[in-house]
PDB file of C-alpha atoms in Angstrom:
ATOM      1  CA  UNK F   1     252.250 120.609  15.639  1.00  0.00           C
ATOM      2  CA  UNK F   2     253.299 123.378  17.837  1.00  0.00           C
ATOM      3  CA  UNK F   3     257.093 124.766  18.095  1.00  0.00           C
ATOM      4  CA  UNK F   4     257.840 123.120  21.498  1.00  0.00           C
ATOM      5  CA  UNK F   5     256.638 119.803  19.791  1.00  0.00           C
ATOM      6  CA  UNK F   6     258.203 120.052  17.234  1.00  0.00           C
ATOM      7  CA  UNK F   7     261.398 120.423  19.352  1.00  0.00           C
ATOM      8  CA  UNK F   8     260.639 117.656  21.083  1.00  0.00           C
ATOM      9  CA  UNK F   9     259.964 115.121  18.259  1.00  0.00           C
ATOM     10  CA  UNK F  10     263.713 115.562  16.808  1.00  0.00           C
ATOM     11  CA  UNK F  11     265.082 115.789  20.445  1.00  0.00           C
ATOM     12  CA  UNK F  12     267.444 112.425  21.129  1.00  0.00           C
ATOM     13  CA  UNK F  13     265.975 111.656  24.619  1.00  0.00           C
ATOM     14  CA  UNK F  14     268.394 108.608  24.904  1.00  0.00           C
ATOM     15  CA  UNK F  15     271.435 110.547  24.655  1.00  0.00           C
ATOM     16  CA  UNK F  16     270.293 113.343  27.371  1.00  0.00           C
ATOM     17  CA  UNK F  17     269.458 110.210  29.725  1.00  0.00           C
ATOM     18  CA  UNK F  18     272.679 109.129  29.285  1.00  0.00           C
ATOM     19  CA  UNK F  19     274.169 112.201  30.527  1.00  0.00           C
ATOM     20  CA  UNK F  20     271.655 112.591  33.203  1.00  0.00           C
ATOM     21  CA  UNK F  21     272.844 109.634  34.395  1.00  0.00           C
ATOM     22  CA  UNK F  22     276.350 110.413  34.711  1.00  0.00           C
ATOM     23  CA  UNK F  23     275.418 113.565  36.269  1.00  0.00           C
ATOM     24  CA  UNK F  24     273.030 112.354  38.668  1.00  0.00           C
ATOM     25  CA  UNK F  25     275.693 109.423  39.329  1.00  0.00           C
ATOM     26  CA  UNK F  26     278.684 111.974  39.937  1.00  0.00           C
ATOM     27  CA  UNK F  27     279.382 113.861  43.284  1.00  0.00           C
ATOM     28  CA  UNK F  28     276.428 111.976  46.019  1.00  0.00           C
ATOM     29  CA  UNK F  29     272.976 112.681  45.966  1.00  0.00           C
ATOM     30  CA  UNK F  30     272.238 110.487  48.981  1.00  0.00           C
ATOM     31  CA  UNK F  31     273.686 113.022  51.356  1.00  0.00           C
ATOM     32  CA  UNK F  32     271.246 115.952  50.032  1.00  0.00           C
ATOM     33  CA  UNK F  33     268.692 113.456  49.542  1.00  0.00           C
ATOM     34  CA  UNK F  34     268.477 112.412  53.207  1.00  0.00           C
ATOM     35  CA  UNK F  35     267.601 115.912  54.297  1.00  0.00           C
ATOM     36  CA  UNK F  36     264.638 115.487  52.514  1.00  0.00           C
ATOM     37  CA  UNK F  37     263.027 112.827  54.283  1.00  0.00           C
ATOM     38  CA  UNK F  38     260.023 114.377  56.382  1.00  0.00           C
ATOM     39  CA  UNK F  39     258.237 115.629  52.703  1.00  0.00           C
ATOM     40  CA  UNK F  40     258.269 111.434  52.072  1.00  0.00           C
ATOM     41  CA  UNK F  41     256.411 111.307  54.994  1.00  0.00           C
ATOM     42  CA  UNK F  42     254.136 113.376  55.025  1.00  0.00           C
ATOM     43  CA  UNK F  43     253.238 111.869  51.473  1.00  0.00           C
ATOM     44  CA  UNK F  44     252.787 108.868  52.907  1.00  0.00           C
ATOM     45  CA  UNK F  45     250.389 110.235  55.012  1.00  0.00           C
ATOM     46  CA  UNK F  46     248.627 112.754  52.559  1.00  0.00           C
ATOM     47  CA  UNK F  47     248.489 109.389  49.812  1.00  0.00           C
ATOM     48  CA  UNK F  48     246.542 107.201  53.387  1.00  0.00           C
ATOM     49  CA  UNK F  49     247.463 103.930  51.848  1.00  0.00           C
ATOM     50  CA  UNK F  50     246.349 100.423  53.405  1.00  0.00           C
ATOM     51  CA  UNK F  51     248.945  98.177  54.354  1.00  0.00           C
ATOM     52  CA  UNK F  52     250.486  95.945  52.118  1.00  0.00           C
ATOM     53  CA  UNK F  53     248.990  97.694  49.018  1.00  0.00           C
ATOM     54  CA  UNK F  54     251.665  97.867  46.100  1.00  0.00           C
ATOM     55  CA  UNK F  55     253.399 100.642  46.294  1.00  0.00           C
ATOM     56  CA  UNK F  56     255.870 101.618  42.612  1.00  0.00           C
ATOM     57  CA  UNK F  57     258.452 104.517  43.605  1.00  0.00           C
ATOM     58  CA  UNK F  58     259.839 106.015  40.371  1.00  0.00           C
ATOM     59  CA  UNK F  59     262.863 107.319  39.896  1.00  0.00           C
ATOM     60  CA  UNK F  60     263.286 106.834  43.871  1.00  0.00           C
ATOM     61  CA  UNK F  61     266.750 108.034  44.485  1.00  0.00           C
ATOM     62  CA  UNK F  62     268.050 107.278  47.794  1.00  0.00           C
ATOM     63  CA  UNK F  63     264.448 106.167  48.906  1.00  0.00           C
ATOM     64  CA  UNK F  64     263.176 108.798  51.077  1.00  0.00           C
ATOM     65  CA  UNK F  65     259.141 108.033  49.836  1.00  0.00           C
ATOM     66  CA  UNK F  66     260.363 103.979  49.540  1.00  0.00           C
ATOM     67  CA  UNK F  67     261.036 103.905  53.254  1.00  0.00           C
ATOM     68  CA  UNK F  68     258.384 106.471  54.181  1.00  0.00           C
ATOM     69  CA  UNK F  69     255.523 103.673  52.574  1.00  0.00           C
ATOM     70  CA  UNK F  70     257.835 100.542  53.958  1.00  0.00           C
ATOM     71  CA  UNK F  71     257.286 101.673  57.223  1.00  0.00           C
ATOM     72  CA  UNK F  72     253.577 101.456  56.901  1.00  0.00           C
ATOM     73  CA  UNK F  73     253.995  97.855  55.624  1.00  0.00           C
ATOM     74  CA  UNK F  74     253.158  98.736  52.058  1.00  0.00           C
ATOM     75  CA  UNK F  75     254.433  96.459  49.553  1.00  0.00           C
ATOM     76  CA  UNK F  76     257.095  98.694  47.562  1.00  0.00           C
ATOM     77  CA  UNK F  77     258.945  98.438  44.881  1.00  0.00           C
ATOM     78  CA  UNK F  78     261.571 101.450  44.613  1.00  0.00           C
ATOM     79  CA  UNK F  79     262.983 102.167  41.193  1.00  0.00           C
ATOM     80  CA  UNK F  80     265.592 104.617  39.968  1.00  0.00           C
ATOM     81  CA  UNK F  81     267.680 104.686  36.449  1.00  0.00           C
ATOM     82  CA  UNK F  82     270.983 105.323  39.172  1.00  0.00           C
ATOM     83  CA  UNK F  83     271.608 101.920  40.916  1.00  0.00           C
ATOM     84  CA  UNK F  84     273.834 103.946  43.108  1.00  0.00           C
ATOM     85  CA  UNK F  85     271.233 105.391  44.705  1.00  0.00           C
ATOM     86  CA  UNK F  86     269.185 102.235  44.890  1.00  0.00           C
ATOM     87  CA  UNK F  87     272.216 100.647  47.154  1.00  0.00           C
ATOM     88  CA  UNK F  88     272.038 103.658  49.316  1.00  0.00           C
ATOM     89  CA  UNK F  89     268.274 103.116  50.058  1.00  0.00           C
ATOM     90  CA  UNK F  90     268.281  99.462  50.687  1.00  0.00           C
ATOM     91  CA  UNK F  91     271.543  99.671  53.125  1.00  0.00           C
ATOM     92  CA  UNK F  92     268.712 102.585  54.885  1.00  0.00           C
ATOM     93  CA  UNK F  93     266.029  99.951  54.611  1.00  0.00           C
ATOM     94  CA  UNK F  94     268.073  97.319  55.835  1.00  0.00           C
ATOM     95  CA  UNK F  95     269.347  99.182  58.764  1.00  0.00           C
ATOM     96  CA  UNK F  96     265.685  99.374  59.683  1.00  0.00           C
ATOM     97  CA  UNK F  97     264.515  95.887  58.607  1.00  0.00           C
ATOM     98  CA  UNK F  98     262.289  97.051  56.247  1.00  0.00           C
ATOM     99  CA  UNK F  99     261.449  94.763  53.087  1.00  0.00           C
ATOM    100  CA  UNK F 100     261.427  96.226  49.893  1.00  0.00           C
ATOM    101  CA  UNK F 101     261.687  95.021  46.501  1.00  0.00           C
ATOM    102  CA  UNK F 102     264.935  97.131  44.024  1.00  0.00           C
ATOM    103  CA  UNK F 103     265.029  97.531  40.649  1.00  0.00           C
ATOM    104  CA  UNK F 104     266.735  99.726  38.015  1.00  0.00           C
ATOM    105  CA  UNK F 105     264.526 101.229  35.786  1.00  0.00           C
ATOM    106  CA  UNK F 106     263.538 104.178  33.139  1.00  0.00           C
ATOM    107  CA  UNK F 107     260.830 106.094  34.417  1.00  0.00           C
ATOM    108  CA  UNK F 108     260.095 106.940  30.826  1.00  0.00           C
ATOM    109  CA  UNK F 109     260.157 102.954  30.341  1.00  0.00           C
ATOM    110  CA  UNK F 110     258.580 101.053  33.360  1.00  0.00           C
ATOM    111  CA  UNK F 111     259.493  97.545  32.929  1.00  0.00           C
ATOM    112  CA  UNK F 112     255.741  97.021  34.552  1.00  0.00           C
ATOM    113  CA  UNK F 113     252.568  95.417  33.166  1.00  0.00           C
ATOM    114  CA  UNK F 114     249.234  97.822  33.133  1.00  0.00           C
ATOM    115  CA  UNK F 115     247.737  98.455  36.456  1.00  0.00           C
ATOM    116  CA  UNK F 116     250.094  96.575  38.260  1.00  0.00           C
ATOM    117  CA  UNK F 117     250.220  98.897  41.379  1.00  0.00           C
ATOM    118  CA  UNK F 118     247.577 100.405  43.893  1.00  0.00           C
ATOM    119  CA  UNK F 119     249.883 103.356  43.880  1.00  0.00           C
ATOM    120  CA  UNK F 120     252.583 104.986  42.123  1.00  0.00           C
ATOM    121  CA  UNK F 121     254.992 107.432  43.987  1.00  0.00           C
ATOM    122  CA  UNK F 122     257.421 110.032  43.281  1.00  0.00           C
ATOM    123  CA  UNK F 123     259.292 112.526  45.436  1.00  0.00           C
ATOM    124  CA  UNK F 124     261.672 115.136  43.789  1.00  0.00           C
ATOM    125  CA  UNK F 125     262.309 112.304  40.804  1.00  0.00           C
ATOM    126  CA  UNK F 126     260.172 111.752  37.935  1.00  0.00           C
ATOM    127  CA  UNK F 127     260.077 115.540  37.485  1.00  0.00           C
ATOM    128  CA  UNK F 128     263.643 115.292  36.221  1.00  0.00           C
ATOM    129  CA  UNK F 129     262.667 113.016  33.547  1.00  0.00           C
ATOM    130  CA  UNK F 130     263.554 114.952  30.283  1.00  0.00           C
ATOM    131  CA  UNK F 131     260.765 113.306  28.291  1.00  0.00           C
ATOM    132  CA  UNK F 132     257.475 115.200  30.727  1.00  0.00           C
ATOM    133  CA  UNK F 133     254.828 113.437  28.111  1.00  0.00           C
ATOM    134  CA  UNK F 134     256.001 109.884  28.463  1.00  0.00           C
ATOM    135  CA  UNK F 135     257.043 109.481  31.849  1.00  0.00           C
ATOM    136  CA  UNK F 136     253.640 110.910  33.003  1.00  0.00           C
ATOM    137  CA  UNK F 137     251.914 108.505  30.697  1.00  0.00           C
ATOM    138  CA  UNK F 138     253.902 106.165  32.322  1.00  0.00           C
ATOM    139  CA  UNK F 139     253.025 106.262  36.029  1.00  0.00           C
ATOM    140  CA  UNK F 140     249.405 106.280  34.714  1.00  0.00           C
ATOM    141  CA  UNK F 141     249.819 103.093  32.805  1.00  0.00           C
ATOM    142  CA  UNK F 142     250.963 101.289  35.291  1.00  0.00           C
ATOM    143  CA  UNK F 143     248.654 102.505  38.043  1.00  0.00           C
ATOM    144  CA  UNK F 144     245.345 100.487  38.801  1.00  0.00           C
ATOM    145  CA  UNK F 145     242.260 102.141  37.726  1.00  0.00           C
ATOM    146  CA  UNK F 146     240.751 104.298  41.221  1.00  0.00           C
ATOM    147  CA  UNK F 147     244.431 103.982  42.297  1.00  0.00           C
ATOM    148  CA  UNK F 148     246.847 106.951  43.279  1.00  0.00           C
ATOM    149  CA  UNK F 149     249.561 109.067  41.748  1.00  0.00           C
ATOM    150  CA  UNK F 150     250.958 111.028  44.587  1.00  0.00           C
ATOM    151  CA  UNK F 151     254.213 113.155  43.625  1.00  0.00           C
ATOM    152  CA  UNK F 152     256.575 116.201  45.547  1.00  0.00           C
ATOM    153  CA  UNK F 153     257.539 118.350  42.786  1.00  0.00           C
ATOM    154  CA  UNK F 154     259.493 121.438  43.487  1.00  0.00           C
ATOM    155  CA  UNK F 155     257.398 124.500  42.010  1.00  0.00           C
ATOM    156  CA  UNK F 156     258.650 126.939  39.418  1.00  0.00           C
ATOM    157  CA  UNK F 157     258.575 130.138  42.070  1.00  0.00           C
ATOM    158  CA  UNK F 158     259.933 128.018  44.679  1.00  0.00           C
ATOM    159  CA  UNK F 159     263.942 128.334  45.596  1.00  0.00           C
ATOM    160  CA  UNK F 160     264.768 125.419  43.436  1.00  0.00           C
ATOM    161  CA  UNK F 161     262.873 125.901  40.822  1.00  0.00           C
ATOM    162  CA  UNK F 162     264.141 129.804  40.706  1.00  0.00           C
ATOM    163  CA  UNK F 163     268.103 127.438  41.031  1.00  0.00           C
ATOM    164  CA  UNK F 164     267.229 125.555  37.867  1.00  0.00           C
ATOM    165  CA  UNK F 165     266.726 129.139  35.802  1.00  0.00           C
ATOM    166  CA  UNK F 166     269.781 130.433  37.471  1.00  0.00           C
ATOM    167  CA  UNK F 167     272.060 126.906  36.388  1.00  0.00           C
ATOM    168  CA  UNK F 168     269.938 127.306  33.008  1.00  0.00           C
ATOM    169  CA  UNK F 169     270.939 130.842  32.208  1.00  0.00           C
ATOM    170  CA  UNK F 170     274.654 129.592  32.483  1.00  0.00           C
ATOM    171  CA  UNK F 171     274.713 126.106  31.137  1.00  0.00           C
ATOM    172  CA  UNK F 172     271.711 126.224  29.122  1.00  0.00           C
ATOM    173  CA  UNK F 173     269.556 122.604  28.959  1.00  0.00           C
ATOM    174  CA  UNK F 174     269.337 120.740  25.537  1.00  0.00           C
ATOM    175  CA  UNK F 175     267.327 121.723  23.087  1.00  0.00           C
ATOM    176  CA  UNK F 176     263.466 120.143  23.642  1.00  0.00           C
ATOM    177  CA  UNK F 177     263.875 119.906  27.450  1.00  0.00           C
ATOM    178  CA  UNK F 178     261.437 121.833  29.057  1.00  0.00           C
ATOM    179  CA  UNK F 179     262.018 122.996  33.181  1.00  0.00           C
ATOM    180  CA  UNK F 180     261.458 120.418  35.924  1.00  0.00           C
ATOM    181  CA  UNK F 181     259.714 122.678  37.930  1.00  0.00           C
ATOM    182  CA  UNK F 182     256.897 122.245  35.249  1.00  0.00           C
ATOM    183  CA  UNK F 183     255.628 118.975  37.423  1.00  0.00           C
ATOM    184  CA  UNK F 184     255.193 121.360  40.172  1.00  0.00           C
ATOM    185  CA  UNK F 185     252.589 123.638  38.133  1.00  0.00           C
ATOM    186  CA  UNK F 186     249.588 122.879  38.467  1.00  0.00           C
ATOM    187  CA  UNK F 187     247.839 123.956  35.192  1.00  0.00           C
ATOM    188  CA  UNK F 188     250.349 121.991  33.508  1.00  0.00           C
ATOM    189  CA  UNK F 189     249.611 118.855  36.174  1.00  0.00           C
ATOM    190  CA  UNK F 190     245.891 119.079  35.453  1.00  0.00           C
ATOM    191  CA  UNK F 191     246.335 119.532  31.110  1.00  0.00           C
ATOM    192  CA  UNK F 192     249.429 116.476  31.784  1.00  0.00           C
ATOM    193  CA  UNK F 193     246.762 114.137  34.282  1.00  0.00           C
ATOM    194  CA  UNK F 194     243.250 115.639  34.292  1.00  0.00           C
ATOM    195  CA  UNK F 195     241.789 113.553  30.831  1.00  0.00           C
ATOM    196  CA  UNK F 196     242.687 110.434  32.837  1.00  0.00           C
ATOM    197  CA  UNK F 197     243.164 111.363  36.740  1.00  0.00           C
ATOM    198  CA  UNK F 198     241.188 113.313  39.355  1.00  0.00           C
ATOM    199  CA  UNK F 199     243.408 116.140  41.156  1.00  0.00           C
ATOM    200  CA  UNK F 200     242.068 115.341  44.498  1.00  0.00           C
ATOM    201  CA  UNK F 201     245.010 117.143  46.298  1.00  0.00           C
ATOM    202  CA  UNK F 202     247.741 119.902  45.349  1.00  0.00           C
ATOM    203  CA  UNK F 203     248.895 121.106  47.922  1.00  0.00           C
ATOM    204  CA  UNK F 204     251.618 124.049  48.331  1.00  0.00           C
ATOM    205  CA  UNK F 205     254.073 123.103  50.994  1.00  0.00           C
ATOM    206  CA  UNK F 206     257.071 124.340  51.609  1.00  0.00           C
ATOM    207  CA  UNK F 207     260.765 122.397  52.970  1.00  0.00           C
ATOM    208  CA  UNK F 208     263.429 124.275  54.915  1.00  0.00           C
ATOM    209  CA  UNK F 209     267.186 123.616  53.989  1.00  0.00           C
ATOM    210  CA  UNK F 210     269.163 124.025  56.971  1.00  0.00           C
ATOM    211  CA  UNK F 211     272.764 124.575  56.517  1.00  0.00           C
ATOM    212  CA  UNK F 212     275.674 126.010  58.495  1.00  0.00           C
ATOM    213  CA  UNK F 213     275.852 129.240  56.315  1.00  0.00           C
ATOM    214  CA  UNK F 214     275.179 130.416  52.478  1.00  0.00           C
ATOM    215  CA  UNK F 215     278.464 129.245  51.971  1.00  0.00           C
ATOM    216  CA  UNK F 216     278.459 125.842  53.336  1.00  0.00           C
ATOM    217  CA  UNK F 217     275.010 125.230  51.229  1.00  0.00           C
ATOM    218  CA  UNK F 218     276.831 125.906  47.696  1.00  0.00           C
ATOM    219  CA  UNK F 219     279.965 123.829  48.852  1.00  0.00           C
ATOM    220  CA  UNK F 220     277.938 121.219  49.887  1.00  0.00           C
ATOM    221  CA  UNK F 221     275.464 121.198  46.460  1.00  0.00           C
ATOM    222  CA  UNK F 222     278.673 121.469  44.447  1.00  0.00           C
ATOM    223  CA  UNK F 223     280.033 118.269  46.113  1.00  0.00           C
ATOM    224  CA  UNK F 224     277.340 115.913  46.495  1.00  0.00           C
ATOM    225  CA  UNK F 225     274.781 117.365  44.343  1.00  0.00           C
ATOM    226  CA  UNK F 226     275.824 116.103  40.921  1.00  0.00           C
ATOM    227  CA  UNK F 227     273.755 118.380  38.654  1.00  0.00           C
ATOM    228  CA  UNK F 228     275.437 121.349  39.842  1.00  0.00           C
ATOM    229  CA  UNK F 229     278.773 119.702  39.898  1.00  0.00           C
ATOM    230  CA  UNK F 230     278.586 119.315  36.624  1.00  0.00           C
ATOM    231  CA  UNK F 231     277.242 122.973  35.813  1.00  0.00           C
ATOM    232  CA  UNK F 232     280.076 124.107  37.629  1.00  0.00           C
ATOM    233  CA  UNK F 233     282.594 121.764  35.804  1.00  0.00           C
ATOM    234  CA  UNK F 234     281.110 123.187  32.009  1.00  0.00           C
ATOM    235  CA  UNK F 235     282.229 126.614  33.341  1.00  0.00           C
ATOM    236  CA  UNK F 236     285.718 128.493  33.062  1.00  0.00           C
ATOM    237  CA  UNK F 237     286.770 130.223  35.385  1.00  0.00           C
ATOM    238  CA  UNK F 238     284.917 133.573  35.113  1.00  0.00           C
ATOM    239  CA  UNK F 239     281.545 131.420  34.277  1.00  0.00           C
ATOM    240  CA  UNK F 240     281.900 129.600  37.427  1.00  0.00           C
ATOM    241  CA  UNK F 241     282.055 133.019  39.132  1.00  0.00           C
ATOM    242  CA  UNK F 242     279.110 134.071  37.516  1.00  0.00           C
ATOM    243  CA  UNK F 243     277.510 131.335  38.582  1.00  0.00           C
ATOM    244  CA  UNK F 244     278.238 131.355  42.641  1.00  0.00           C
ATOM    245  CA  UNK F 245     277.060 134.862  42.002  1.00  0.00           C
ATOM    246  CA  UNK F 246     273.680 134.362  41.058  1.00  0.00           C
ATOM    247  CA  UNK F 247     273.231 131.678  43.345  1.00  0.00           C
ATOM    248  CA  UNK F 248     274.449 133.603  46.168  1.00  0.00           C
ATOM    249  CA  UNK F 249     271.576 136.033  45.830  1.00  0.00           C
ATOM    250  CA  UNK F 250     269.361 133.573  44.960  1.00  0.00           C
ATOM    251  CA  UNK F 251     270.228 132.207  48.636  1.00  0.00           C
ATOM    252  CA  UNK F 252     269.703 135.651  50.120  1.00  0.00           C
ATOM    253  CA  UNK F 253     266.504 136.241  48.088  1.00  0.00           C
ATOM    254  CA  UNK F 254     264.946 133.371  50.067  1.00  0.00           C
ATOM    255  CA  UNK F 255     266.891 132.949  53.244  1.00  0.00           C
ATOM    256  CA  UNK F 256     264.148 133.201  55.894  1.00  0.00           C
ATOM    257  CA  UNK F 257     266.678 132.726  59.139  1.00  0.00           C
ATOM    258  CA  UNK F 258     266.467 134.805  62.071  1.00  0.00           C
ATOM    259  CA  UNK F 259     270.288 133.705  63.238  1.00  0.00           C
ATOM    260  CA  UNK F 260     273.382 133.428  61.639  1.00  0.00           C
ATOM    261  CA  UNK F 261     272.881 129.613  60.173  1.00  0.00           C
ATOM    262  CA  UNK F 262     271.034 129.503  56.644  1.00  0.00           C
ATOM    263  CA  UNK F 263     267.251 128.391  56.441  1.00  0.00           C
ATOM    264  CA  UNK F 264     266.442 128.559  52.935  1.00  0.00           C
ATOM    265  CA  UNK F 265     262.604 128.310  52.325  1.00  0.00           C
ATOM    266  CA  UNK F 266     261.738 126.388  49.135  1.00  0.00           C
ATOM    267  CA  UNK F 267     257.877 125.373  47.969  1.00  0.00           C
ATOM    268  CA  UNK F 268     256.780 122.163  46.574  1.00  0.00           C
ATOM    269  CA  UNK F 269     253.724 120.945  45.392  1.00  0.00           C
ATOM    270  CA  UNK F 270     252.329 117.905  47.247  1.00  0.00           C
ATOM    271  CA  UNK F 271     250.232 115.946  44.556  1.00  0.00           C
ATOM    272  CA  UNK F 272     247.721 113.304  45.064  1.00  0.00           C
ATOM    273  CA  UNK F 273     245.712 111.887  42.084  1.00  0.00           C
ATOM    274  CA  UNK F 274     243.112 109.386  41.331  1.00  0.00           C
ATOM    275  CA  UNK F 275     243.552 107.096  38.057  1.00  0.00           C
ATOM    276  CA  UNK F 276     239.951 107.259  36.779  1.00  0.00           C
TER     277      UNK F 276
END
């Protein structure tokens, strides 16, 4: 047994959930979560579903891949361990009239039979899972065999991925979590999927955040974006500084804008598998 696994088997993945949750549940990720709807769409259209196959979205948030899929009359069922979020994507899906089936759920736990869906989704969500192994495992299980696993996972070079190590060097993660960002590698994607999935499609991409200023980004990520709310809140006074610091010139490092409003540049890996 290696050192990481080792870590990991002793690592009290209920607990960390637990505070994931209240993290997650804090501040309101709906509001950043919106601005993230066209990469739901355009795995929609990368994943080329039929209508009215059964469509899982794990750990869905506020639904941006749910209503991408609903409004090609897939059959969806949107999941998320936050049923906060859940409410925000069906008052979305009712405002359009779209049909789609709720329910709170553990993406490390699917309350799902084997091969109960054509396709299982997941856009900037299961990658935040801190048990990688099992959750992985999990969207396979429940996948039909020559079904799909399509996933947008935020790469480790990408802005947000390069956010995580910044929040990470300050309010280090427990012990036995390993970076998000790892979903958006793809060695580790292929060792995680390849004995039992074909990679048919990674795909670097990249999504623009748009904001007002550098300034307006952090203020708004420190008051919806509950992860960073509560990095901020573990922090004194001087930490906190130390913080906005690093994440100021992360923002620089990548802002691509040619006018005075922020456009932050951010790659993601756009994943489509096959369950063999």
């Amino acid at each position: 047994m290696g050192i990481q696994s080792a870590i990991e088997s002793t690592t009290d993945f209920t607990a960390i959930k637990a505070k994931q949750n209240v993290a997650w549940g804090s501040g309101d990720y709906s509001k950043v979560g919106v601005t993230l709807q066209i990469t739901g769409e355009e795995l929609a259209e990368a994943m080329d579903m039929t209508s009215d196959a059964k469509v899982l979205d794990v750990a869905a948030g506020n639904g941006n891949a749910t209503l991408a899929f609903a409004r090609r009359f897939c059959d969806v069922t949107s999941t998320d361990y936050v049923e906060a979020l859940l409410e925000a994507s069906s008052q979305r899906a009712k405002a359009e009239d779209l049909f789609v089936s709720y329910k709170v759920a553990d993406a490390e736990n699917l309350p799902f039979k084997d091969q109960s869906f054509d396709a299982v989704v997941s856009t900037f969500g299961v990658m935040f899972t801190p048990n990688q192994q099992q959750s992985a495992a999990e969207l396979q299980r429940v996948v039909k065999h020559g079904g799909k696993i399509g996933m947008a996972n935020w790469t480790p070079e990408s802005f947000i991925g390069q956010l995580f190590k910044a929040i990470g060097k300050h309010v280090p993660p427990p012990a036995g979590v390993q970076s998000p960002a790892l979903w958006g590698s793809q060695k580790w994607v292929e060792d995680t999927f390849g004995d039992n999935c074909e990679i048919v499609s990674f795909r670097r991409k990249n999504f623009m955040f748009r904001y007002r200023s550098a300034e307006h980004f952090l203020e708004y990520f420190r008051t919806f974006y509950g992860p960073m709310q509560k990095a901020f809140d573990a922090l004194d006074t001087e930490g906190q500084a130390a913080l906005r610091n690093d994440i100021m010139a992360l923002i620089e490092k990548f802002d691509i804008s040619t006018n005075e409003t922020l456009c932050i540049s951010s790659e993601y890996a756009e994943i489509v598998a096959v369950r063999r």
